[in-house]
């Protein structure tokens, strides 16, 4: 018999993965200290740490561990949202970073569902576990693997069925953190507990002397109670964790408000133009000046929020086009050009181009208002923001803002006859839609426990003052006042209150969305 020669099967490229055997882990923190030593990680931040949760009550109590770090996702949201490719994925699957490229926008921190990214306090760039890529490239194991005394951490090629990681995954029940996020983590847990994998399953009561209290605690589920007030044996208490901070603060809350005004004024200008109202050049100048001023303030807020403000031009010189930070910057740039053209034409007394200009201004103004919804959607770690109605909500807020500004400007530069009722109708519709979408957070069940807890923080927690100011002072009262169109002062007052309340609501929404621990 003649044997036919067959070509050797081509080996698939290496795809690095990691398995944590939590049945073996003794919680010694050797991996944490080795990581800090290997990468010179400063105090106050961590690339890896061992989370500890106590389950039950004495004498039926156990302490459960979880080695916590970057999950080296197959579809990493931090890479997709990074506007300058400072976060990138290597051909071997390792998600790495370039601190010299990073602009410090903190979008990757908002996008990571695992709270694995931090800002280096001295370098001011985003960093995380990078699988010790420099050691891997030299044929060495990551530092955490080398020091683990019980071999609870195993790394290897997921594409090699004979590798130890592939064998562990094949022979054991393995879990990944937050599979519902669709990131396809390449970090697998053997023997992990749901109390450690899911941060909402354990409550904060107290932690030992070396632990750090998380910002915003207590959060998550309260310890279960039995009849008589004693805790159930299933009660889980967080025993050791590290601090995690919200990436976006008041600058982002304020930016969403200034952007609503900047976009809203041209939306109103376009509505009046399409309704047959010929606005005089003075209104074109006012529209361009107000829109341009608030658009400029929006840009300044975005730059001020960067850890490296001097690098902001990299959004344009080395854009990563999947990021809605880049797309939004381009939309804002296009919209600013329309405002500039309007200012020049109005200054020259030209009104014949209002209709054509309104087409471009309406489209770019609407996208300027809405693009933040798509940016928030890329922040997969923030469940409250994963709301499909958010683009419509932001558009209604822009309509509210534009109408309020026009009613205020009408006090100094009267609108043409017939224009004021259209502005008032726009205000009523926008306020009604805004109020309906705000109240929908109460009526429609949230799709995840994280979103529900964030909403509770907004309704009843640390942001309730801002939220209720936004709802009552900024939506309910203005909606009622706006119907009294026969009394000119009341719609104006409704617009002013609407703007104030909108700022308060935006702050509550942005900050509450970041208030739920992810790890």
XYZ file of C-alpha atoms in Angstrom:
519
model
C 0.000 0.000 0.000
C 1.319 3.402 -0.946
C 1.054 6.039 1.770
C 0.102 9.453 0.535
C 2.075 12.312 1.988
C -0.038 14.942 3.642
C 1.044 18.506 4.276
C 1.583 19.266 7.957
C -1.371 21.060 9.508
C -0.604 24.711 9.987
C -0.572 25.608 13.652
C -2.938 28.448 14.577
C -1.361 31.610 15.952
C -0.805 31.885 19.673
C -3.686 33.283 21.700
C -2.699 33.837 25.299
C -5.135 33.063 28.093
C -5.063 32.678 31.849
C -6.739 30.383 34.359
C -7.136 31.208 38.063
C -7.676 28.190 40.265
C -9.576 29.673 43.171
C -9.772 26.259 44.846
C -5.994 26.435 45.235
C -5.603 30.166 45.998
C -4.661 30.836 49.637
C -5.034 34.629 49.454
C -1.386 35.340 50.189
C -1.222 38.402 47.871
C 2.128 37.294 46.438
C 0.783 38.005 42.940
C -0.151 41.549 43.981
C 3.252 42.371 45.424
C 5.112 40.734 42.525
C 3.087 42.796 40.070
C 3.854 46.017 41.926
C 7.546 45.156 42.033
C 7.751 44.090 38.372
C 5.967 47.172 36.996
C 6.818 49.742 39.707
C 3.120 50.264 40.383
C 2.789 53.099 42.937
C 0.766 53.023 46.127
C -2.918 53.726 45.777
C -3.416 51.873 42.474
C -3.249 48.207 41.516
C -2.882 46.113 38.388
C -3.886 43.021 40.324
C -5.150 42.251 43.802
C -6.912 39.459 45.681
C -10.472 40.281 46.633
C -11.795 38.556 49.765
C -15.429 37.878 50.657
C -16.692 36.254 53.861
C -19.773 34.082 53.391
C -22.011 32.918 56.246
C -21.945 33.550 59.979
C -19.938 31.956 62.756
C -19.412 29.024 63.037
C -20.541 28.350 59.453
C -18.377 30.887 57.661
C -15.828 30.745 54.873
C -13.491 33.236 53.282
C -13.463 33.161 49.488
C -10.818 34.712 47.256
C -10.775 36.145 43.755
C -7.642 37.154 41.871
C -8.808 40.350 40.197
C -7.266 42.090 37.195
C -7.681 42.866 33.465
C -9.618 40.100 31.718
C -7.667 40.355 28.432
C -10.922 40.387 26.459
C -11.222 38.982 22.975
C -13.408 42.005 22.157
C -11.976 44.642 24.498
C -14.220 47.704 24.958
C -11.243 49.739 26.186
C -9.592 49.338 22.765
C -12.752 50.287 20.876
C -13.360 53.457 22.884
C -9.746 54.688 23.100
C -9.571 57.697 20.742
C -5.829 57.485 20.015
C -5.109 53.711 20.150
C -3.199 54.034 23.409
C -5.043 50.844 24.366
C -4.412 48.243 21.692
C -4.648 44.508 21.108
C -1.616 42.563 19.966
C -1.869 39.743 17.384
C -1.440 37.210 20.212
C -4.547 38.566 21.960
C -2.798 40.491 24.737
C -4.418 43.867 25.402
C -1.561 46.282 26.020
C -1.173 50.048 26.387
C 1.177 52.858 25.406
C 1.537 55.415 28.173
C 3.348 57.849 25.848
C 0.367 57.982 23.475
C -2.420 58.183 26.087
C -4.187 61.554 26.374
C -5.782 60.688 29.714
C -9.421 60.927 28.633
C -10.352 58.055 31.019
C -12.787 56.637 28.460
C -11.143 53.223 28.797
C -11.897 53.287 32.530
C -15.556 53.992 31.830
C -15.660 51.253 29.198
C -14.048 48.467 31.221
C -16.753 46.302 32.857
C -14.153 44.921 35.288
C -12.732 48.143 36.768
C -9.246 46.981 35.788
C -7.781 50.275 34.504
C -6.337 53.112 36.548
C -4.616 56.443 35.946
C -0.992 56.384 37.047
C -0.769 59.130 39.712
C 2.655 60.314 38.529
C 2.595 59.683 34.778
C -1.145 60.540 34.368
C -1.671 57.857 31.728
C -4.006 54.863 31.763
C -2.416 51.565 32.800
C -3.496 48.032 33.701
C -2.327 44.425 33.700
C -0.740 43.739 30.307
C -0.046 40.037 30.864
C 3.599 40.962 31.521
C 3.962 41.200 27.747
C 7.650 42.106 28.055
C 8.277 38.814 29.883
C 6.119 36.808 27.486
C 8.161 38.155 24.561
C 11.298 36.808 26.244
C 9.797 33.377 26.840
C 9.204 34.010 30.551
C 6.072 33.595 32.611
C 4.263 36.652 33.998
C 5.565 37.737 37.382
C 2.386 36.682 39.193
C 2.666 33.145 37.796
C 6.313 32.848 38.791
C 5.707 33.741 42.461
C 2.397 31.961 43.175
C 3.312 29.375 45.859
C 0.382 27.050 45.051
C 0.407 27.404 41.243
C -3.086 28.886 41.290
C -2.308 31.022 38.214
C -1.696 29.266 34.900
C -1.050 30.915 31.516
C -0.793 29.372 28.084
C -1.940 29.191 24.490
C -5.707 28.850 24.186
C -5.295 27.733 20.568
C -3.171 24.767 21.650
C -5.449 21.953 22.891
C -2.472 20.348 24.631
C -1.562 23.432 26.679
C -2.210 23.376 30.410
C -4.755 26.200 30.236
C -6.725 24.420 27.516
C -6.674 21.218 29.552
C -7.863 23.012 32.694
C -10.707 24.667 30.801
C -11.692 21.360 29.176
C -11.656 19.304 32.380
C -13.186 21.759 34.853
C -16.209 23.944 35.242
C -14.870 27.410 34.509
C -16.463 30.828 34.830
C -15.708 34.247 33.419
C -16.671 37.578 34.879
C -19.732 39.288 33.394
C -20.231 37.139 30.280
C -23.352 39.172 29.496
C -21.125 42.099 28.462
C -20.031 40.222 25.344
C -16.341 40.993 25.815
C -15.306 37.300 25.649
C -12.734 37.367 28.460
C -9.628 35.199 28.142
C -9.269 34.970 31.913
C -11.060 31.934 33.352
C -11.868 31.020 36.940
C -11.945 27.492 38.372
C -13.855 27.130 41.626
C -14.859 30.786 41.805
C -17.862 31.852 43.836
C -20.710 33.983 42.574
C -20.196 36.085 45.696
C -16.771 37.144 44.416
C -17.486 37.157 40.680
C -20.557 39.367 41.087
C -19.818 42.514 43.138
C -23.517 43.160 43.783
C -23.855 39.864 45.690
C -21.810 40.969 48.699
C -22.409 43.864 51.063
C -19.965 46.195 52.752
C -19.967 46.227 56.548
C -16.362 46.553 57.616
C -12.956 45.545 56.311
C -9.690 44.819 58.026
C -7.038 47.421 58.737
C -5.084 47.036 55.470
C -8.130 47.336 53.189
C -9.462 50.487 51.593
C -13.101 51.503 51.683
C -14.643 51.845 48.244
C -16.005 55.190 47.200
C -19.774 55.310 47.604
C -20.209 52.299 49.907
C -22.412 50.792 51.197
C -23.622 49.385 47.899
C -24.870 46.099 46.583
C -27.179 43.665 48.303
C -27.764 43.997 52.008
C -27.049 40.879 54.089
C -30.028 38.559 53.987
C -32.155 38.455 57.112
C -33.981 35.561 58.680
C -36.987 35.818 60.951
C -35.938 37.332 64.236
C -33.438 39.650 62.551
C -30.389 37.360 62.347
C -28.369 37.044 59.168
C -28.736 34.065 56.877
C -25.795 31.688 56.459
C -25.786 32.854 52.827
C -24.941 36.418 53.824
C -21.806 37.661 52.045
C -19.611 40.460 53.361
C -16.764 42.157 51.542
C -13.671 41.568 53.673
C -10.915 43.003 51.482
C -11.023 45.207 48.414
C -9.234 48.230 46.990
C -10.522 51.684 46.196
C -11.926 52.521 42.783
C -12.741 56.046 41.647
C -15.257 57.343 39.134
C -13.384 58.356 35.963
C -15.620 61.269 34.908
C -16.545 64.090 37.265
C -18.332 67.454 37.119
C -16.570 68.466 33.889
C -18.409 65.731 31.975
C -21.726 66.563 33.654
C -21.312 70.210 32.684
C -20.144 69.315 29.165
C -23.390 67.466 28.418
C -25.319 70.598 29.451
C -23.253 73.133 27.477
C -23.406 70.849 24.443
C -27.215 70.714 24.682
C -27.381 74.504 24.516
C -24.852 74.727 21.672
C -26.790 72.179 19.611
C -30.237 73.376 20.615
C -29.957 76.935 19.332
C -29.414 75.872 15.713
C -32.121 73.230 16.004
C -34.526 76.054 16.909
C -33.163 78.254 14.125
C -33.789 75.440 11.636
C -37.304 74.747 12.958
C -38.285 78.404 12.544
C -36.691 78.597 9.099
C -38.469 75.472 7.838
C -41.731 76.824 9.286
C -41.443 79.826 6.957
C -40.082 82.323 9.437
C -37.398 84.586 7.941
C -35.088 85.454 10.801
C -33.218 88.760 10.385
C -29.397 88.888 10.323
C -29.324 89.970 13.981
C -30.827 86.615 14.936
C -28.314 84.785 12.776
C -25.490 86.579 14.574
C -27.037 85.864 17.998
C -27.562 82.218 17.098
C -23.967 81.784 15.889
C -22.481 83.624 18.878
C -24.457 81.695 21.510
C -23.943 78.370 19.758
C -20.254 79.041 19.190
C -19.672 80.233 22.764
C -21.245 77.145 24.339
C -19.593 74.867 21.797
C -16.243 76.438 22.673
C -16.978 75.981 26.372
C -17.812 72.336 25.621
C -14.418 71.877 23.987
C -12.618 73.581 26.874
C -14.356 71.298 29.382
C -13.365 68.219 27.405
C -9.747 69.378 27.219
C -9.684 70.336 30.907
C -10.855 66.848 31.858
C -7.879 65.226 30.112
C -4.939 64.059 32.203
C -2.698 65.296 29.349
C -4.475 68.429 28.008
C -1.532 69.247 25.767
C -2.101 66.049 23.812
C -5.707 66.784 22.787
C -4.698 67.415 19.154
C -4.005 63.694 18.859
C -7.762 63.281 18.486
C -7.245 64.724 15.016
C -3.687 63.667 14.195
C -3.984 59.969 15.118
C -7.711 59.228 15.409
C -9.046 55.758 16.175
C -12.298 55.856 14.254
C -14.273 53.305 16.241
C -14.212 55.638 19.238
C -17.188 57.947 19.603
C -14.851 60.450 21.231
C -13.193 60.820 17.833
C -16.461 60.747 15.908
C -17.968 63.277 18.286
C -14.971 65.560 17.911
C -15.373 65.478 14.141
C -19.108 66.169 14.413
C -18.451 69.127 16.715
C -15.802 70.432 14.309
C -18.247 70.230 11.398
C -20.944 71.941 13.431
C -18.560 74.744 14.421
C -17.859 75.389 10.728
C -21.604 75.772 10.087
C -21.854 78.254 12.967
C -18.891 80.194 11.601
C -20.451 80.387 8.132
C -23.717 81.559 9.669
C -21.909 84.279 11.615
C -20.075 85.565 8.524
C -23.202 85.541 6.312
C -25.362 87.194 8.977
C -22.699 89.815 9.605
C -22.845 90.575 5.876
C -26.659 90.808 6.059
C -27.248 87.717 3.881
C -30.379 85.689 4.751
C -30.953 83.922 1.420
C -28.803 80.977 2.500
C -30.739 80.351 5.747
C -32.641 77.359 4.372
C -29.594 75.579 2.962
C -27.584 76.383 6.067
C -30.410 75.080 8.253
C -30.271 71.665 6.584
C -26.606 71.176 7.483
C -27.003 72.897 10.852
C -29.984 70.756 11.842
C -28.231 67.487 10.983
C -24.926 68.398 12.632
C -26.657 70.047 15.587
C -28.780 66.950 16.188
C -25.732 64.675 16.019
C -23.827 67.041 18.303
C -26.595 66.604 20.846
C -26.926 62.827 20.424
C -23.420 61.456 19.951
C -22.788 61.294 23.699
C -25.424 58.540 23.867
C -23.279 56.394 21.580
C -20.176 57.251 23.609
C -21.973 56.201 26.796
C -23.079 53.000 25.057
C -19.397 52.190 24.461
C -18.868 52.511 28.224
C -19.978 48.927 28.764
C -19.082 49.034 32.426
C -21.830 51.564 33.182
C -25.167 49.762 33.042
C -27.336 52.826 33.668
C -26.064 54.383 30.444
C -26.961 51.361 28.286
C -30.331 52.879 27.463
C -31.567 52.683 23.848
C -33.747 55.759 24.358
C -30.781 57.946 25.369
C -30.249 59.484 21.870
C -33.879 60.638 21.823
C -33.541 61.921 25.379
C -30.471 63.990 24.540
C -32.223 65.372 21.472
C -35.213 66.418 23.583
C -32.835 68.131 26.012
C -31.281 70.047 23.120
C -34.754 71.147 21.990
C -35.538 72.249 25.547
C -32.272 74.188 25.804
C -32.633 75.848 22.414
C -36.206 76.952 23.095
C -35.251 78.308 26.532
C -32.380 80.332 25.072
C -34.584 81.726 22.296
C -37.240 82.850 24.780
C -34.532 84.613 26.783
C -33.029 86.271 23.702
C -36.517 87.393 22.667
C -36.526 89.721 25.657
C -33.684 91.706 24.068
C -34.151 91.056 20.334
C -37.826 90.415 19.480
C -38.520 87.469 17.204
C -40.617 87.958 14.041
C -44.388 87.757 14.427
C -45.514 84.151 14.614
C -42.154 82.793 15.726
C -42.741 82.991 19.481
C -45.658 80.489 19.475
C -43.473 78.001 17.581
C -40.711 78.386 20.160
C -43.215 77.906 22.980
C -44.649 74.778 21.336
C -41.111 73.391 20.935
C -40.488 74.060 24.628
C -43.696 72.252 25.642
C -42.945 69.219 23.454
C -39.325 69.014 24.569
C -40.186 69.359 28.248
C -42.925 66.730 27.929
C -40.615 64.260 26.198
C -37.803 64.950 28.675
C -40.157 64.438 31.621
C -41.582 61.235 30.153
C -38.120 59.751 29.610
C -36.984 60.774 33.093
C -40.042 59.106 34.643
C -39.484 55.994 32.523
C -36.479 55.249 34.741
C -39.039 54.588 37.479
C -41.618 52.677 35.450
C -39.566 50.471 33.122
C -37.646 47.670 34.924
C -33.888 47.887 34.565
C -32.214 45.163 32.565
C -29.418 44.511 35.078
C -28.777 44.662 38.789
C -26.053 47.242 38.209
C -28.467 49.580 36.432
C -31.041 49.129 39.183
C -28.515 49.965 41.921
C -27.261 53.016 39.973
C -30.855 54.212 39.598
C -31.371 53.754 43.343
C -28.312 55.927 43.971
C -29.883 58.522 41.697
C -33.371 58.342 43.219
C -32.584 57.856 46.908
C -28.798 57.933 47.373
C -26.033 60.499 47.312
C -27.276 62.136 44.072
C -30.940 62.418 45.015
C -30.690 66.172 45.638
C -29.499 66.819 42.092
C -31.975 64.341 40.629
C -35.086 65.686 42.352
C -34.032 69.248 41.639
C -33.820 68.277 37.980
C -37.171 66.467 37.988
C -39.313 68.873 40.007
C -37.680 72.268 39.485
C -36.390 71.527 36.002
C -39.138 69.417 34.433
C -42.472 69.217 36.286
C -42.815 72.922 37.203
C -41.527 74.206 33.819
C -43.850 71.819 31.958
C -46.827 73.269 33.845
C -45.683 76.889 33.412
C -44.977 76.457 29.691
C -48.673 75.887 28.960
C -49.557 79.425 30.057
C -48.524 80.924 26.737
C -50.830 83.896 27.192
C -48.604 85.235 29.945
C -45.211 85.880 28.266
C -43.228 85.806 31.498
C -44.253 82.270 32.424
C -42.792 80.447 29.366
C -39.576 82.431 29.893
C -39.505 81.363 33.544
C -40.201 77.792 32.438
C -37.198 77.944 30.121
C -34.881 79.298 32.824
C -35.991 76.667 35.334
C -35.662 74.011 32.645
C -32.025 74.954 32.025
C -31.187 74.964 35.745
C -32.948 71.665 36.327
C -31.347 70.080 33.282
C -27.880 70.820 34.659
C -28.807 69.231 37.997
C -30.305 66.160 36.298
C -27.290 65.676 34.032
C -24.967 65.693 37.024
C -27.079 63.100 38.836
C -27.304 60.878 35.761
C -23.620 61.000 34.848
C -22.352 60.465 38.388
C -24.901 57.829 39.457
C -24.016 55.829 36.360
C -20.473 55.490 37.706
C -21.375 54.812 41.331
C -21.716 51.014 41.197
C -18.559 48.954 41.910
C -17.601 46.750 38.980
C -15.191 44.399 40.708
